[in-house]
Amino acid sequence: AQSVTQLDSHVSVSEGTPVLLRCNYSSSYSPSLFWYVQHPNKGLQLLLKYTSAATLVKGINGFEAEFKKSETSFHLTKPSAHMSDAAEYFCVVRGSNDYKLSFGAGTTVTVRA
Amino acid sequence: EPEVTQTPSHQVTQMGQEVILRCVPISNHLYFYWYRQILGQKVEFLVSFYNNEISEKSEIFDDQFSVERPDGSNFTLKIRSTKLEDSAMYFCASSALAGGSTDTQYFGPGTRLTVL
């Protein structure tokens, strides 16, 4: 079975400072890993995905994530936060033989001016 | 950019009533999914659907639930007799493929179901 643990339920940063959202995964097989973002009253939008190619994955809006198998981690980072980054972020895993996605509990990001 | 749409955005119903949640997946996608998120809890998988059949379902997806693709564009989730614990945000998703390195599921904005 696949699962993810998001280590922070809430992250608060100042505009212009780096953002780090932490995610650890558990998977029996080679997983696909995703980060989705949900802005208020909007659907879940894909930020980026890891699918066993390059371990450093670049996504939209300046976000990137690094897959570290030895640490079973897939942390999301952005060098400089923007006010528009305030949202809920979900780390998601899918096993190689699965249709379904398994979601983490989510991390709420607030950005201070 | 193509997107998944869902209607209604908010549905209020009485316990025991039937509800149908509607989704229009991205037009060239072949795989369809429903997920739900109870307030304060994780997003949970309910069911996946391909070629007019359920391909996978979770323990949550019991006989009270059904899915259908009634025409070439809509994908529906029916709850036959709603319970208070069915109150949640329901997300529809679609993908061009299923699994594999190129698969991405695209989500709609959700329908908030409130059962009174």
PDB file of C-alpha atoms in Angstrom:
ATOM      1  CA  ALA A   1       0.000   0.000   0.000  1.00  0.00           C
ATOM      2  CA  GLN A   2       1.081   3.537  -0.708  1.00  0.00           C
ATOM      3  CA  SER A   3       0.902   6.479   1.688  1.00  0.00           C
ATOM      4  CA  VAL A   4       2.369   9.901   2.244  1.00  0.00           C
ATOM      5  CA  THR A   5       2.984  11.951   5.374  1.00  0.00           C
ATOM      6  CA  GLN A   6       3.143  15.693   5.199  1.00  0.00           C
ATOM      7  CA  LEU A   7       5.227  16.769   8.127  1.00  0.00           C
ATOM      8  CA  ASP A   8       3.773  20.264   8.547  1.00  0.00           C
ATOM      9  CA  SER A   9       0.090  21.079   8.699  1.00  0.00           C
ATOM     10  CA  HIS A  10       0.768  24.809   8.428  1.00  0.00           C
ATOM     11  CA  VAL A  11       3.704  26.837   7.107  1.00  0.00           C
ATOM     12  CA  SER A  12       3.944  30.607   7.371  1.00  0.00           C
ATOM     13  CA  VAL A  13       6.560  32.552   5.405  1.00  0.00           C
ATOM     14  CA  SER A  14       7.317  36.154   4.540  1.00  0.00           C
ATOM     15  CA  GLU A  15       6.981  37.272   0.956  1.00  0.00           C
ATOM     16  CA  GLY A  16      10.303  36.871  -0.842  1.00  0.00           C
ATOM     17  CA  THR A  17      11.657  34.177   1.486  1.00  0.00           C
ATOM     18  CA  PRO A  18      12.064  30.471   0.654  1.00  0.00           C
ATOM     19  CA  VAL A  19       9.265  27.948   1.095  1.00  0.00           C
ATOM     20  CA  LEU A  20       9.848  24.339   2.138  1.00  0.00           C
ATOM     21  CA  LEU A  21       7.021  21.825   2.379  1.00  0.00           C
ATOM     22  CA  ARG A  22       8.048  18.404   3.626  1.00  0.00           C
ATOM     23  CA  CYS A  23       6.666  15.068   2.458  1.00  0.00           C
ATOM     24  CA  ASN A  24       7.712  11.494   3.193  1.00  0.00           C
ATOM     25  CA  TYR A  25       6.270   8.572   1.302  1.00  0.00           C
ATOM     26  CA  SER A  26       5.818   4.871   1.791  1.00  0.00           C
ATOM     27  CA  SER A  27       5.481   2.601  -1.220  1.00  0.00           C
ATOM     28  CA  SER A  28       6.053  -1.043  -1.983  1.00  0.00           C
ATOM     29  CA  TYR A  29       6.974  -0.376  -5.585  1.00  0.00           C
ATOM     30  CA  SER A  30       8.469   2.432  -7.616  1.00  0.00           C
ATOM     31  CA  PRO A  31       6.015   5.215  -6.934  1.00  0.00           C
ATOM     32  CA  SER A  32       4.856   8.180  -8.922  1.00  0.00           C
ATOM     33  CA  LEU A  33       4.791  11.262  -6.711  1.00  0.00           C
ATOM     34  CA  PHE A  34       2.903  14.486  -7.205  1.00  0.00           C
ATOM     35  CA  TRP A  35       2.336  17.833  -5.596  1.00  0.00           C
ATOM     36  CA  TYR A  36      -1.064  19.438  -6.076  1.00  0.00           C
ATOM     37  CA  VAL A  37      -2.160  22.891  -4.940  1.00  0.00           C
ATOM     38  CA  GLN A  38      -5.642  24.061  -4.037  1.00  0.00           C
ATOM     39  CA  HIS A  39      -6.451  27.747  -3.904  1.00  0.00           C
ATOM     40  CA  PRO A  40      -9.633  28.799  -2.102  1.00  0.00           C
ATOM     41  CA  ASN A  41     -12.757  27.771  -4.010  1.00  0.00           C
ATOM     42  CA  LYS A  42     -10.666  26.240  -6.788  1.00  0.00           C
ATOM     43  CA  GLY A  43      -9.948  22.697  -7.909  1.00  0.00           C
ATOM     44  CA  LEU A  44      -6.782  20.725  -7.304  1.00  0.00           C
ATOM     45  CA  GLN A  45      -4.068  21.897  -9.683  1.00  0.00           C
ATOM     46  CA  LEU A  46      -1.003  19.827 -10.519  1.00  0.00           C
ATOM     47  CA  LEU A  47       2.239  21.588  -9.563  1.00  0.00           C
ATOM     48  CA  LEU A  48       4.679  18.881 -10.576  1.00  0.00           C
ATOM     49  CA  LYS A  49       5.212  15.133 -10.751  1.00  0.00           C
ATOM     50  CA  TYR A  50       8.010  12.611 -10.375  1.00  0.00           C
ATOM     51  CA  THR A  51       7.843   9.514 -12.558  1.00  0.00           C
ATOM     52  CA  SER A  52      11.281   7.841 -12.209  1.00  0.00           C
ATOM     53  CA  ALA A  53      13.130  10.140 -14.587  1.00  0.00           C
ATOM     54  CA  ALA A  54      15.182  13.036 -13.163  1.00  0.00           C
ATOM     55  CA  THR A  55      15.150  13.189  -9.365  1.00  0.00           C
ATOM     56  CA  LEU A  56      14.915  16.983  -9.350  1.00  0.00           C
ATOM     57  CA  VAL A  57      11.565  17.955 -10.801  1.00  0.00           C
ATOM     58  CA  LYS A  58      10.610  21.459 -11.851  1.00  0.00           C
ATOM     59  CA  GLY A  59       6.997  22.533 -11.795  1.00  0.00           C
ATOM     60  CA  ILE A  60       4.864  25.539 -12.439  1.00  0.00           C
ATOM     61  CA  ASN A  61       5.171  28.903 -10.686  1.00  0.00           C
ATOM     62  CA  GLY A  62       8.811  28.381  -9.698  1.00  0.00           C
ATOM     63  CA  PHE A  63       8.249  25.296  -7.540  1.00  0.00           C
ATOM     64  CA  GLU A  64      10.509  22.280  -7.595  1.00  0.00           C
ATOM     65  CA  ALA A  65      10.803  19.020  -5.684  1.00  0.00           C
ATOM     66  CA  GLU A  66      13.554  16.501  -5.164  1.00  0.00           C
ATOM     67  CA  PHE A  67      12.951  12.776  -4.982  1.00  0.00           C
ATOM     68  CA  LYS A  68      15.294  11.152  -2.455  1.00  0.00           C
ATOM     69  CA  LYS A  69      14.861   7.400  -2.364  1.00  0.00           C
ATOM     70  CA  SER A  70      17.286   6.896   0.528  1.00  0.00           C
ATOM     71  CA  GLU A  71      15.222   9.256   2.665  1.00  0.00           C
ATOM     72  CA  THR A  72      11.824   8.339   1.132  1.00  0.00           C
ATOM     73  CA  SER A  73      11.188  12.042   0.773  1.00  0.00           C
ATOM     74  CA  PHE A  74       9.741  14.350  -1.848  1.00  0.00           C
ATOM     75  CA  HIS A  75      10.008  17.844  -0.409  1.00  0.00           C
ATOM     76  CA  LEU A  76       8.622  20.858  -2.281  1.00  0.00           C
ATOM     77  CA  THR A  77      10.564  24.108  -2.410  1.00  0.00           C
ATOM     78  CA  LYS A  78      10.371  27.563  -3.890  1.00  0.00           C
ATOM     79  CA  PRO A  79      13.209  30.070  -3.525  1.00  0.00           C
ATOM     80  CA  SER A  80      11.038  33.148  -3.127  1.00  0.00           C
ATOM     81  CA  ALA A  81       7.440  33.103  -1.922  1.00  0.00           C
ATOM     82  CA  HIS A  82       4.787  35.274  -3.513  1.00  0.00           C
ATOM     83  CA  MET A  83       1.486  36.347  -2.005  1.00  0.00           C
ATOM     84  CA  SER A  84      -0.299  34.248  -4.635  1.00  0.00           C
ATOM     85  CA  ASP A  85       1.355  31.099  -3.214  1.00  0.00           C
ATOM     86  CA  ALA A  86      -0.995  31.162  -0.232  1.00  0.00           C
ATOM     87  CA  ALA A  87      -2.967  27.920  -0.629  1.00  0.00           C
ATOM     88  CA  GLU A  88      -3.279  24.304   0.502  1.00  0.00           C
ATOM     89  CA  TYR A  89      -0.628  21.932  -0.841  1.00  0.00           C
ATOM     90  CA  PHE A  90      -1.031  18.168  -1.132  1.00  0.00           C
ATOM     91  CA  CYS A  91       1.677  15.568  -1.548  1.00  0.00           C
ATOM     92  CA  VAL A  92       0.288  12.581  -3.447  1.00  0.00           C
ATOM     93  CA  VAL A  93       1.563   9.094  -4.278  1.00  0.00           C
ATOM     94  CA  ARG A  94       0.440   6.465  -6.740  1.00  0.00           C
ATOM     95  CA  GLY A  95       1.797   2.939  -6.885  1.00  0.00           C
ATOM     96  CA  SER A  96       2.954   1.567 -10.216  1.00  0.00           C
ATOM     97  CA  ASN A  97      -0.043  -0.774 -10.506  1.00  0.00           C
ATOM     98  CA  ASP A  98      -2.663   1.559  -9.101  1.00  0.00           C
ATOM     99  CA  TYR A  99      -5.298   3.759 -10.612  1.00  0.00           C
ATOM    100  CA  LYS A 100      -5.922   5.658  -7.412  1.00  0.00           C
ATOM    101  CA  LEU A 101      -4.007   8.525  -5.866  1.00  0.00           C
ATOM    102  CA  SER A 102      -3.259   8.553  -2.138  1.00  0.00           C
ATOM    103  CA  PHE A 103      -3.191  12.022  -0.613  1.00  0.00           C
ATOM    104  CA  GLY A 104      -1.350  13.489   2.320  1.00  0.00           C
ATOM    105  CA  ALA A 105      -3.237  15.541   4.878  1.00  0.00           C
ATOM    106  CA  GLY A 106      -2.212  18.809   3.262  1.00  0.00           C
ATOM    107  CA  THR A 107      -0.092  21.799   4.273  1.00  0.00           C
ATOM    108  CA  THR A 108      -1.636  25.241   4.476  1.00  0.00           C
ATOM    109  CA  VAL A 109       0.745  27.976   3.369  1.00  0.00           C
ATOM    110  CA  THR A 110       0.265  31.566   4.447  1.00  0.00           C
ATOM    111  CA  VAL A 111       2.432  34.347   3.073  1.00  0.00           C
ATOM    112  CA  ARG A 112       3.037  37.467   5.123  1.00  0.00           C
ATOM    113  CA  ALA A 113       3.576  40.800   3.402  1.00  0.00           C
TER     114      ALA A 113
ATOM    115  CA  GLU B   1      -6.741  25.150 -21.452  1.00  0.00           C
ATOM    116  CA  PRO B   2      -9.151  22.230 -21.104  1.00  0.00           C
ATOM    117  CA  GLU B   3     -10.475  21.627 -17.607  1.00  0.00           C
ATOM    118  CA  VAL B   4     -12.754  19.364 -15.646  1.00  0.00           C
ATOM    119  CA  THR B   5     -16.019  20.988 -14.617  1.00  0.00           C
ATOM    120  CA  GLN B   6     -18.457  19.951 -11.895  1.00  0.00           C
ATOM    121  CA  THR B   7     -22.034  20.874 -11.085  1.00  0.00           C
ATOM    122  CA  PRO B   8     -23.469  21.966  -8.782  1.00  0.00           C
ATOM    123  CA  SER B   9     -20.804  23.710  -6.754  1.00  0.00           C
ATOM    124  CA  HIS B  10     -22.878  23.205  -3.604  1.00  0.00           C
ATOM    125  CA  GLN B  11     -25.694  20.744  -2.954  1.00  0.00           C
ATOM    126  CA  VAL B  12     -27.807  20.645   0.176  1.00  0.00           C
ATOM    127  CA  THR B  13     -30.037  17.634   0.734  1.00  0.00           C
ATOM    128  CA  GLN B  14     -32.042  15.908   3.425  1.00  0.00           C
ATOM    129  CA  MET B  15     -30.854  12.639   4.901  1.00  0.00           C
ATOM    130  CA  GLY B  16     -32.259   9.691   2.956  1.00  0.00           C
ATOM    131  CA  GLN B  17     -32.584  11.592  -0.303  1.00  0.00           C
ATOM    132  CA  GLU B  18     -30.826  10.651  -3.528  1.00  0.00           C
ATOM    133  CA  VAL B  19     -28.280  13.006  -5.022  1.00  0.00           C
ATOM    134  CA  ILE B  20     -26.490  13.027  -8.340  1.00  0.00           C
ATOM    135  CA  LEU B  21     -23.229  14.884  -8.711  1.00  0.00           C
ATOM    136  CA  ARG B  22     -22.207  15.746 -12.232  1.00  0.00           C
ATOM    137  CA  CYS B  23     -18.848  16.094 -13.897  1.00  0.00           C
ATOM    138  CA  VAL B  24     -17.675  16.879 -17.397  1.00  0.00           C
ATOM    139  CA  PRO B  25     -14.193  15.404 -17.846  1.00  0.00           C
ATOM    140  CA  ILE B  26     -11.622  16.701 -20.309  1.00  0.00           C
ATOM    141  CA  SER B  27     -12.888  15.714 -23.729  1.00  0.00           C
ATOM    142  CA  ASN B  28     -10.199  13.288 -24.941  1.00  0.00           C
ATOM    143  CA  HIS B  29      -9.689  11.587 -21.574  1.00  0.00           C
ATOM    144  CA  LEU B  30     -10.626   7.960 -21.097  1.00  0.00           C
ATOM    145  CA  TYR B  31     -10.309   7.396 -17.346  1.00  0.00           C
ATOM    146  CA  PHE B  32     -12.517   8.984 -14.761  1.00  0.00           C
ATOM    147  CA  TYR B  33     -12.369   9.162 -10.978  1.00  0.00           C
ATOM    148  CA  TRP B  34     -14.252  10.349  -7.935  1.00  0.00           C
ATOM    149  CA  TYR B  35     -12.599  11.393  -4.689  1.00  0.00           C
ATOM    150  CA  ARG B  36     -14.023  12.983  -1.591  1.00  0.00           C
ATOM    151  CA  GLN B  37     -12.741  15.063   1.284  1.00  0.00           C
ATOM    152  CA  ILE B  38     -14.631  15.161   4.538  1.00  0.00           C
ATOM    153  CA  LEU B  39     -13.971  18.410   6.369  1.00  0.00           C
ATOM    154  CA  GLY B  40     -10.681  18.216   8.225  1.00  0.00           C
ATOM    155  CA  GLN B  41      -9.711  14.875   6.712  1.00  0.00           C
ATOM    156  CA  LYS B  42      -7.613  13.652   3.793  1.00  0.00           C
ATOM    157  CA  VAL B  43      -8.774  13.484   0.216  1.00  0.00           C
ATOM    158  CA  GLU B  44      -9.913   9.854  -0.274  1.00  0.00           C
ATOM    159  CA  PHE B  45     -10.260   7.808  -3.430  1.00  0.00           C
ATOM    160  CA  LEU B  46     -13.737   6.476  -4.158  1.00  0.00           C
ATOM    161  CA  VAL B  47     -13.775   4.915  -7.607  1.00  0.00           C
ATOM    162  CA  SER B  48     -12.153   4.801 -11.022  1.00  0.00           C
ATOM    163  CA  PHE B  49     -14.035   4.149 -14.260  1.00  0.00           C
ATOM    164  CA  TYR B  50     -12.937   3.118 -17.742  1.00  0.00           C
ATOM    165  CA  ASN B  51     -14.733   1.789 -20.778  1.00  0.00           C
ATOM    166  CA  ASN B  52     -18.083   1.941 -18.998  1.00  0.00           C
ATOM    167  CA  GLU B  53     -16.890  -0.192 -16.118  1.00  0.00           C
ATOM    168  CA  ILE B  54     -15.573   0.367 -12.643  1.00  0.00           C
ATOM    169  CA  SER B  55     -11.859  -0.450 -12.710  1.00  0.00           C
ATOM    170  CA  GLU B  56     -11.152   0.066  -9.019  1.00  0.00           C
ATOM    171  CA  LYS B  57     -13.136   1.094  -5.967  1.00  0.00           C
ATOM    172  CA  SER B  58     -12.421   1.743  -2.325  1.00  0.00           C
ATOM    173  CA  GLU B  59     -14.126   0.335   0.739  1.00  0.00           C
ATOM    174  CA  ILE B  60     -16.069   3.581   1.004  1.00  0.00           C
ATOM    175  CA  PHE B  61     -17.757   2.934  -2.342  1.00  0.00           C
ATOM    176  CA  ASP B  62     -20.503   0.615  -1.138  1.00  0.00           C
ATOM    177  CA  ASP B  63     -23.904  -0.219  -2.641  1.00  0.00           C
ATOM    178  CA  GLN B  64     -25.156   3.269  -1.838  1.00  0.00           C
ATOM    179  CA  PHE B  65     -22.887   4.684  -4.507  1.00  0.00           C
ATOM    180  CA  SER B  66     -22.966   4.268  -8.259  1.00  0.00           C
ATOM    181  CA  VAL B  67     -21.271   5.897 -11.219  1.00  0.00           C
ATOM    182  CA  GLU B  68     -22.364   6.289 -14.771  1.00  0.00           C
ATOM    183  CA  ARG B  69     -21.325   7.844 -18.024  1.00  0.00           C
ATOM    184  CA  PRO B  70     -24.783   8.515 -19.456  1.00  0.00           C
ATOM    185  CA  ASP B  71     -23.534  10.165 -22.634  1.00  0.00           C
ATOM    186  CA  GLY B  72     -20.293  11.093 -24.322  1.00  0.00           C
ATOM    187  CA  SER B  73     -19.483  13.980 -22.043  1.00  0.00           C
ATOM    188  CA  ASN B  74     -20.903  13.557 -18.535  1.00  0.00           C
ATOM    189  CA  PHE B  75     -19.717  11.388 -15.665  1.00  0.00           C
ATOM    190  CA  THR B  76     -21.990  11.141 -12.644  1.00  0.00           C
ATOM    191  CA  LEU B  77     -21.824   9.960  -9.063  1.00  0.00           C
ATOM    192  CA  LYS B  78     -25.112   8.927  -7.475  1.00  0.00           C
ATOM    193  CA  ILE B  79     -25.678   8.453  -3.776  1.00  0.00           C
ATOM    194  CA  ARG B  80     -28.924   6.545  -3.334  1.00  0.00           C
ATOM    195  CA  SER B  81     -29.880   7.385   0.220  1.00  0.00           C
ATOM    196  CA  THR B  82     -27.664  10.040   1.731  1.00  0.00           C
ATOM    197  CA  LYS B  83     -26.386   9.872   5.294  1.00  0.00           C
ATOM    198  CA  LEU B  84     -25.040  12.638   7.464  1.00  0.00           C
ATOM    199  CA  GLU B  85     -21.541  11.207   7.067  1.00  0.00           C
ATOM    200  CA  ASP B  86     -21.727  11.665   3.296  1.00  0.00           C
ATOM    201  CA  SER B  87     -21.292  15.398   3.814  1.00  0.00           C
ATOM    202  CA  ALA B  88     -18.019  16.214   2.084  1.00  0.00           C
ATOM    203  CA  MET B  89     -16.390  17.879  -0.892  1.00  0.00           C
ATOM    204  CA  TYR B  90     -16.551  15.545  -3.882  1.00  0.00           C
ATOM    205  CA  PHE B  91     -13.896  15.876  -6.574  1.00  0.00           C
ATOM    206  CA  CYS B  92     -14.086  14.487 -10.065  1.00  0.00           C
ATOM    207  CA  ALA B  93     -10.884  13.811 -12.005  1.00  0.00           C
ATOM    208  CA  SER B  94      -9.961  12.503 -15.423  1.00  0.00           C
ATOM    209  CA  SER B  95      -6.827  11.271 -17.148  1.00  0.00           C
ATOM    210  CA  ALA B  96      -5.855  10.337 -20.664  1.00  0.00           C
ATOM    211  CA  LEU B  97      -4.172   7.155 -19.485  1.00  0.00           C
ATOM    212  CA  ALA B  98      -4.216   5.039 -16.363  1.00  0.00           C
ATOM    213  CA  GLY B  99      -1.030   4.595 -14.433  1.00  0.00           C
ATOM    214  CA  GLY B 100       2.369   4.696 -16.040  1.00  0.00           C
ATOM    215  CA  SER B 101       4.807   7.544 -16.145  1.00  0.00           C
ATOM    216  CA  THR B 102       2.743   9.760 -18.400  1.00  0.00           C
ATOM    217  CA  ASP B 103      -0.511   9.638 -16.510  1.00  0.00           C
ATOM    218  CA  THR B 104      -1.768  12.763 -14.781  1.00  0.00           C
ATOM    219  CA  GLN B 105      -5.151  13.133 -13.162  1.00  0.00           C
ATOM    220  CA  TYR B 106      -6.800  16.512 -13.650  1.00  0.00           C
ATOM    221  CA  PHE B 107      -9.286  17.596 -11.024  1.00  0.00           C
ATOM    222  CA  GLY B 108     -12.449  19.633 -11.079  1.00  0.00           C
ATOM    223  CA  PRO B 109     -13.292  22.341  -8.531  1.00  0.00           C
ATOM    224  CA  GLY B 110     -15.445  20.029  -6.454  1.00  0.00           C
ATOM    225  CA  THR B 111     -19.054  19.832  -5.288  1.00  0.00           C
ATOM    226  CA  ARG B 112     -19.682  20.502  -1.633  1.00  0.00           C
ATOM    227  CA  LEU B 113     -22.425  18.146  -0.450  1.00  0.00           C
ATOM    228  CA  THR B 114     -24.199  18.980   2.786  1.00  0.00           C
ATOM    229  CA  VAL B 115     -26.586  16.395   4.216  1.00  0.00           C
ATOM    230  CA  LEU B 116     -29.012  17.689   6.857  1.00  0.00           C
TER     231      LEU B 116
END
